[in-house]
Coordinates of C-alpha atoms and ligand atoms in Angstrom, one line a residue:
M1 CA 25.5 15.6 -17.3
I2 CA 25.0 12.2 -15.8
T3 CA 24.5 11.7 -12.1
T4 CA 24.3 8.3 -10.3
T5 CA 22.7 7.7 -6.9
L6 CA 23.1 4.4 -5.1
F7 CA 20.8 3.0 -2.3
P8 CA 20.5 -0.2 -0.2
G9 CA 17.3 -2.1 -1.0
R10 CA 15.7 -1.6 2.4
Y11 CA 16.8 0.0 5.6
I12 CA 15.2 -0.9 8.9
Q13 CA 16.3 0.7 12.2
G14 CA 15.0 0.8 15.8
S15 CA 15.2 -0.7 19.2
G16 CA 14.4 -4.4 18.8
A17 CA 14.8 -4.3 15.0
L18 CA 16.7 -7.6 15.1
H19 CA 13.5 -9.4 15.9
H20 CA 12.3 -8.5 12.4
L21 CA 15.3 -10.1 10.7
G22 CA 13.6 -13.5 10.3
Q23 CA 10.5 -12.2 8.5
E24 CA 12.8 -10.0 6.3
L25 CA 15.0 -12.9 5.3
A26 CA 12.0 -15.0 4.5
R27 CA 11.4 -12.6 1.5
F28 CA 14.6 -14.0 0.0
G29 CA 13.9 -17.7 0.3
G30 CA 14.2 -20.6 2.8
R31 CA 18.0 -21.1 3.1
H32 CA 20.3 -18.5 4.7
L33 CA 23.9 -18.2 5.6
L34 CA 24.5 -16.0 8.6
I35 CA 28.2 -14.9 9.1
C36 CA 29.0 -13.5 12.5
S37 CA 31.9 -11.8 14.2
P38 CA 33.0 -13.7 17.4
H39 CA 31.4 -11.3 19.9
P40 CA 27.9 -11.2 18.4
L41 CA 28.1 -14.9 17.7
E42 CA 28.3 -15.4 21.5
K43 CA 26.2 -12.5 22.8
I44 CA 23.4 -12.0 20.2
V45 CA 22.9 -15.0 18.0
P46 CA 21.5 -17.3 20.8
S47 CA 18.7 -14.8 21.4
I48 CA 17.6 -14.4 17.8
M49 CA 17.8 -18.0 16.5
S50 CA 14.2 -18.8 17.3
G51 CA 13.0 -15.7 15.5
L52 CA 15.2 -16.6 12.5
A53 CA 13.6 -20.0 12.2
Q54 CA 10.6 -18.4 10.5
A55 CA 13.0 -17.7 7.5
G56 CA 13.7 -21.5 7.1
D57 CA 17.1 -23.1 7.4
V58 CA 19.8 -20.8 8.8
R59 CA 23.5 -21.9 8.9
V60 CA 25.6 -19.8 11.2
E61 CA 29.3 -19.3 10.4
R62 CA 32.1 -17.6 12.4
F63 CA 33.9 -14.9 10.6
N64 CA 37.7 -15.1 10.5
R65 CA 38.2 -11.5 11.7
E66 CA 39.7 -10.1 8.5
C67 CA 38.1 -9.4 5.1
T68 CA 40.8 -11.0 2.9
D69 CA 40.5 -12.6 -0.6
R70 CA 40.9 -16.0 1.0
E71 CA 38.1 -15.4 3.5
V72 CA 35.7 -14.1 0.8
E73 CA 36.5 -17.2 -1.2
R74 CA 35.8 -19.5 1.8
L75 CA 32.5 -17.7 2.6
F76 CA 31.4 -17.8 -1.1
G77 CA 32.2 -21.6 -1.1
L78 CA 30.0 -22.1 2.0
A79 CA 27.1 -20.1 0.6
R80 CA 27.3 -22.1 -2.7
D81 CA 27.6 -25.5 -1.0
F82 CA 24.8 -24.8 1.4
G83 CA 22.6 -23.5 -1.4
A84 CA 22.1 -20.3 0.5
Q85 CA 19.4 -18.0 -0.9
S86 CA 20.8 -15.0 1.1
V87 CA 23.9 -14.1 2.9
T88 CA 23.7 -12.0 6.1
A89 CA 26.5 -10.4 8.1
L90 CA 26.2 -9.7 11.8
G91 CA 29.0 -7.5 13.3
G92 CA 31.3 -4.6 12.2
G93 CA 32.5 -3.2 8.9
K94 CA 34.9 -6.1 8.0
V95 CA 32.4 -8.9 8.3
I96 CA 29.8 -6.8 6.5
D97 CA 32.3 -6.2 3.6
A98 CA 33.3 -9.9 3.4
A99 CA 29.6 -11.0 3.4
K100 CA 28.7 -8.4 0.7
A101 CA 31.5 -9.7 -1.6
A102 CA 30.7 -13.4 -0.9
G103 CA 27.0 -13.0 -1.3
M104 CA 27.3 -11.0 -4.5
R105 CA 29.6 -13.5 -6.0
A106 CA 27.0 -16.2 -5.1
R107 CA 24.4 -13.9 -6.8
V108 CA 22.1 -14.0 -3.8
P109 CA 20.6 -11.1 -1.8
V110 CA 22.9 -9.7 0.9
A111 CA 21.8 -8.4 4.3
A112 CA 23.9 -6.3 6.6
V113 CA 23.2 -6.2 10.4
P114 CA 25.8 -3.8 12.0
T115 CA 26.2 -4.3 15.8
I116 CA 28.2 -1.0 16.1
A117 CA 27.6 2.4 14.4
S118 CA 31.2 3.1 13.7
T119 CA 31.1 2.6 10.0
D120 CA 29.1 3.4 6.9
A121 CA 29.9 0.0 5.3
P122 CA 26.4 -1.5 5.7
C123 CA 24.7 0.6 3.0
S124 CA 27.5 0.9 0.4
S125 CA 28.7 -1.2 -2.5
V126 CA 32.4 -0.7 -1.4
C127 CA 34.3 -3.7 0.0
V128 CA 37.7 -2.9 1.7
V129 CA 40.0 -5.9 1.2
Y130 CA 43.0 -6.5 3.6
T131 CA 46.1 -8.7 3.3
E132 CA 46.5 -11.8 5.6
D133 CA 48.6 -9.5 7.8
G134 CA 45.7 -7.0 8.2
I135 CA 47.3 -4.3 5.9
F136 CA 44.9 -2.4 3.6
S137 CA 45.1 -3.9 0.2
R138 CA 42.4 -2.3 -2.0
A139 CA 38.8 -1.0 -2.1
D140 CA 36.6 -3.0 -4.5
V141 CA 33.4 -1.6 -5.9
L142 CA 30.9 -4.5 -5.9
P143 CA 28.1 -4.9 -8.5
G144 CA 25.4 -3.8 -6.1
N145 CA 24.5 -2.5 -2.6
P146 CA 23.1 -4.7 0.2
D147 CA 19.5 -5.7 -0.3
L148 CA 18.7 -5.2 3.4
V149 CA 20.2 -3.3 6.3
V150 CA 18.8 -3.9 9.8
V151 CA 20.1 -1.7 12.6
D152 CA 19.0 -2.5 16.1
T153 CA 19.6 0.6 18.2
A154 CA 19.4 -1.3 21.5
V155 CA 22.4 -3.4 20.3
I156 CA 24.3 -0.2 19.2
A157 CA 23.6 1.4 22.6
S158 CA 25.0 -1.6 24.4
A159 CA 28.3 -1.3 22.5
P160 CA 31.2 0.9 23.7
A161 CA 30.4 4.6 23.1
R162 CA 33.8 5.1 21.4
F163 CA 32.4 3.2 18.3
L164 CA 29.5 5.7 18.0
A165 CA 31.9 8.7 18.4
S166 CA 34.2 7.2 15.7
G167 CA 31.1 6.7 13.4
M168 CA 30.4 10.4 13.9
G169 CA 33.9 11.3 12.8
D170 CA 33.3 9.4 9.6
A171 CA 29.9 11.1 9.2
L172 CA 31.4 14.5 9.9
A173 CA 33.5 14.1 6.8
T174 CA 30.6 13.3 4.5
W175 CA 29.3 16.8 3.8
F176 CA 32.7 18.4 3.5
E177 CA 33.9 15.9 1.0
A178 CA 30.7 15.8 -1.0
E179 CA 30.6 19.6 -1.0
S180 CA 34.1 19.8 -2.4
C181 CA 33.0 17.4 -5.2
R182 CA 29.9 19.5 -5.8
V183 CA 31.7 22.8 -6.3
G184 CA 34.6 21.3 -8.2
K185 CA 35.0 18.5 -10.7
G186 CA 34.9 15.8 -8.1
R187 CA 33.3 12.4 -9.0
N188 CA 31.4 10.0 -6.7
I189 CA 32.2 6.3 -6.3
P190 CA 30.4 5.2 -9.5
G191 CA 32.5 7.9 -11.3
T192 CA 29.8 10.5 -12.2
K193 CA 28.7 13.7 -10.6
G194 CA 26.6 13.4 -7.5
S195 CA 22.8 14.1 -7.5
M196 CA 21.0 16.8 -5.7
T197 CA 19.7 14.1 -3.4
A198 CA 23.2 13.0 -2.4
Y199 CA 24.3 16.5 -1.6
A200 CA 21.2 17.3 0.4
L201 CA 21.5 14.1 2.4
S202 CA 25.2 14.8 3.0
R203 CA 24.3 18.2 4.5
L204 CA 21.6 16.5 6.7
C205 CA 24.3 14.0 7.8
Y206 CA 26.5 16.9 9.0
E207 CA 23.7 18.8 10.7
T208 CA 22.5 15.7 12.5
V209 CA 25.8 14.7 14.1
R210 CA 26.6 18.3 14.9
D211 CA 23.3 19.0 16.6
W212 CA 22.5 15.6 18.2
G213 CA 25.9 14.0 18.4
P214 CA 26.8 15.0 22.0
S215 CA 23.4 14.0 23.4
A216 CA 23.6 10.7 21.5
L217 CA 27.0 9.9 22.9
T218 CA 25.7 10.5 26.4
A219 CA 22.8 8.1 25.8
C220 CA 25.2 5.5 24.4
E221 CA 27.5 5.9 27.5
A222 CA 24.4 5.2 29.6
N223 CA 23.4 2.2 27.3
V224 CA 20.0 3.7 26.5
V225 CA 18.2 4.4 23.3
T226 CA 17.0 8.0 22.9
P227 CA 15.6 9.9 19.9
A228 CA 19.0 11.6 19.6
L229 CA 20.8 8.3 19.5
E230 CA 18.3 7.1 16.8
R231 CA 19.1 10.2 14.7
V232 CA 22.8 9.8 15.0
V233 CA 22.8 6.1 14.3
E234 CA 20.8 6.8 11.1
A235 CA 23.3 9.6 10.2
N236 CA 26.4 7.4 10.8
T237 CA 25.0 4.4 9.0
L238 CA 22.5 5.5 6.3
L239 CA 23.2 9.2 5.5
S240 CA 26.9 8.8 5.7
G241 CA 26.8 5.8 3.4
L242 CA 24.6 7.4 0.9
G243 CA 26.5 10.7 1.1
F244 CA 30.0 9.3 0.6
E245 CA 29.1 6.9 -2.1
S246 CA 26.8 9.0 -4.2
G247 CA 28.2 12.5 -3.3
G248 CA 31.9 11.6 -3.4
L249 CA 35.0 11.6 -1.2
G250 CA 37.6 14.3 -0.8
A251 CA 40.6 15.2 1.4
A252 CA 39.5 13.8 4.7
H253 CA 39.6 10.1 3.6
S254 CA 42.9 10.6 1.8
I255 CA 44.5 12.1 4.9
H256 CA 43.1 9.1 6.8
N257 CA 44.9 6.9 4.3
G258 CA 48.0 8.9 4.6
L259 CA 48.0 8.7 8.4
T260 CA 47.9 4.9 8.2
A261 CA 51.6 5.2 7.1
L262 CA 52.4 5.8 10.8
P263 CA 52.4 2.7 13.0
Q264 CA 51.5 4.8 16.0
V265 CA 48.0 5.5 14.8
H266 CA 47.0 1.9 14.2
G267 CA 45.1 1.7 17.5
L268 CA 42.8 4.4 16.3
Y269 CA 39.4 3.7 14.6
H270 CA 38.7 4.7 11.0
G271 CA 36.4 7.6 12.0
E272 CA 38.9 9.0 14.5
K273 CA 41.6 9.4 11.8
V274 CA 39.0 10.7 9.3
A275 CA 37.9 13.4 11.8
F276 CA 41.5 14.7 11.9
G277 CA 41.5 14.6 8.1
V278 CA 38.4 16.8 8.2
L279 CA 40.2 19.3 10.5
A280 CA 43.2 19.5 8.1
S281 CA 40.9 19.8 5.1
L282 CA 39.3 22.9 6.7
F283 CA 42.7 24.6 6.2
L284 CA 43.3 23.2 2.8
T285 CA 40.0 24.6 1.6
D286 CA 40.3 27.8 3.6
K287 CA 37.0 27.5 5.5
P288 CA 35.8 30.6 7.5
L289 CA 36.4 30.9 11.2
A290 CA 32.7 30.1 12.1
I291 CA 32.9 26.7 10.5
M292 CA 36.3 25.9 12.0
D293 CA 34.9 26.8 15.4
E294 CA 31.9 24.6 14.9
V295 CA 33.9 21.6 13.8
Y296 CA 36.6 21.9 16.4
G297 CA 34.0 22.4 19.1
F298 CA 32.1 19.3 18.0
C299 CA 35.2 17.1 17.9
E300 CA 36.2 18.3 21.4
T301 CA 32.8 17.6 22.8
V302 CA 32.5 14.0 21.5
G303 CA 36.2 13.2 22.1
L304 CA 37.5 13.0 18.5
P305 CA 41.2 13.8 18.1
T306 CA 42.0 17.5 17.4
T307 CA 45.8 17.4 18.0
F308 CA 48.8 15.3 17.1
A309 CA 49.0 14.3 20.8
A310 CA 45.5 12.9 20.6
L311 CA 46.5 10.9 17.5
G312 CA 49.4 9.5 19.5
I313 CA 52.0 11.3 17.3
S314 CA 53.1 14.2 19.5
G315 CA 56.5 15.5 18.6
I316 CA 56.4 14.0 15.1
D317 CA 59.0 15.4 12.8
D318 CA 58.4 17.0 9.4
A319 CA 60.0 14.1 7.5
S320 CA 57.4 11.7 8.9
L321 CA 54.6 14.2 8.3
L322 CA 55.7 14.5 4.7
R323 CA 55.4 10.8 4.3
V324 CA 51.8 11.1 5.5
A325 CA 51.2 14.0 3.1
E326 CA 52.7 12.2 0.1
K327 CA 50.7 9.1 0.7
S328 CA 47.6 11.3 1.0
C329 CA 48.3 12.8 -2.5
A330 CA 48.9 9.4 -4.3
P331 CA 47.4 9.7 -7.8
Q332 CA 44.3 7.5 -7.1
E333 CA 43.4 9.4 -3.9
S334 CA 40.1 11.3 -3.6
I335 CA 42.0 14.3 -2.3
H336 CA 42.3 15.3 -6.0
N337 CA 38.5 15.9 -5.9
E338 CA 39.1 19.0 -3.9
P339 CA 38.7 22.2 -5.9
L340 CA 42.3 23.3 -5.8
D341 CA 45.7 22.0 -6.9
I342 CA 46.8 19.7 -4.2
S343 CA 50.4 19.1 -3.3
P344 CA 52.1 17.3 -0.4
A345 CA 53.5 20.6 0.8
L346 CA 50.0 22.0 1.1
V347 CA 48.8 18.9 3.0
L348 CA 51.8 19.1 5.3
S349 CA 51.0 22.7 6.2
A350 CA 47.3 21.9 6.7
L351 CA 48.2 19.0 9.1
K352 CA 50.4 21.3 11.2
A353 CA 47.8 24.1 11.2
A354 CA 45.1 21.7 12.3
D355 CA 47.3 20.5 15.2
A356 CA 48.3 24.0 16.2
V357 CA 44.7 25.3 16.4
G358 CA 43.7 22.1 18.3
R359 CA 46.5 22.7 20.8
S360 CA 45.8 26.4 21.3
R361 CA 42.0 25.8 21.8
L362 CA 42.8 23.2 24.5
A363 CA 45.3 25.5 26.2
R364 CA 42.7 28.3 26.2
A365 CA 40.0 26.0 27.6
S366 CA 42.2 24.8 30.4
R367 CA 43.1 28.4 31.6
Ligands
ZN1 ZN1 34.9 6.5 6.0

């Protein structure tokens, strides 16, 4: 049996870690393209430019907000014409994905510097491509993982806490999906079985967000860095990235993809929809009450959606839910990694069961 495990080249995290970016980029050469989302371009870049000077010439470019084929092409052209010896992304998942694709096309090292902990994009080789209208187009698997990931937890702590909670929703799914792959015939992103390392890190990811998530969220709301915040940022970014890519995906991400068929949920973040996918997957895979209680309790504490109402789809009819279930069960979906025969009817029941339990728990708590 062949297993494959993928890692970023180097992962650096801590309060003030951004001030190490210059010396890290210097390892790659003397000319660097730095691609920034609009907010960090204004709020963060001015304070780090003098430190970046030790890496040589740095050209700063504004990201066009969406990771499209055209944007990747544009960034690749800039990197080539500038003679960049590395490409760095500063911002959220989309700019990181675009920079990964552009840098790898230019065959230079790629660095990811996330300014929010809502995504596991920084460590992975996956690039999610959108159309010009912002609709999901496809997920490309790039030839490699980023060479460097720098996460400044002081920056993460100054971002809205909802991003951190959403990242926990994504991290929550990691172990459930990897575990389904482990016990069944599920494959990881490179298409092999996962390694012992990947499964163990997935479990650590789950335990970390479960045990330190609420405390980390409180720290983020107070804009301070605490050991709990450090742990959860590492779980959301590094463990979740390693876990999903090398362990494999399952029902939760497919249900997320299915939910995107409903325009009402477009205002929700990725991890918020994934979290509801985890809840539905508990019913699909028939998890015992103790686990259900643990996961629902966690989601309620950190503010992840546990009902249709929280998803913005209260009163949704069965026909619309069936569309979600059918989209979740498309042939290419990772839901087929689950160790049972999946059908839209089963997914529909699981979605309704997840909402019913979510509602009854909230009703009980308010009595
Ligand atoms: Zn995800």
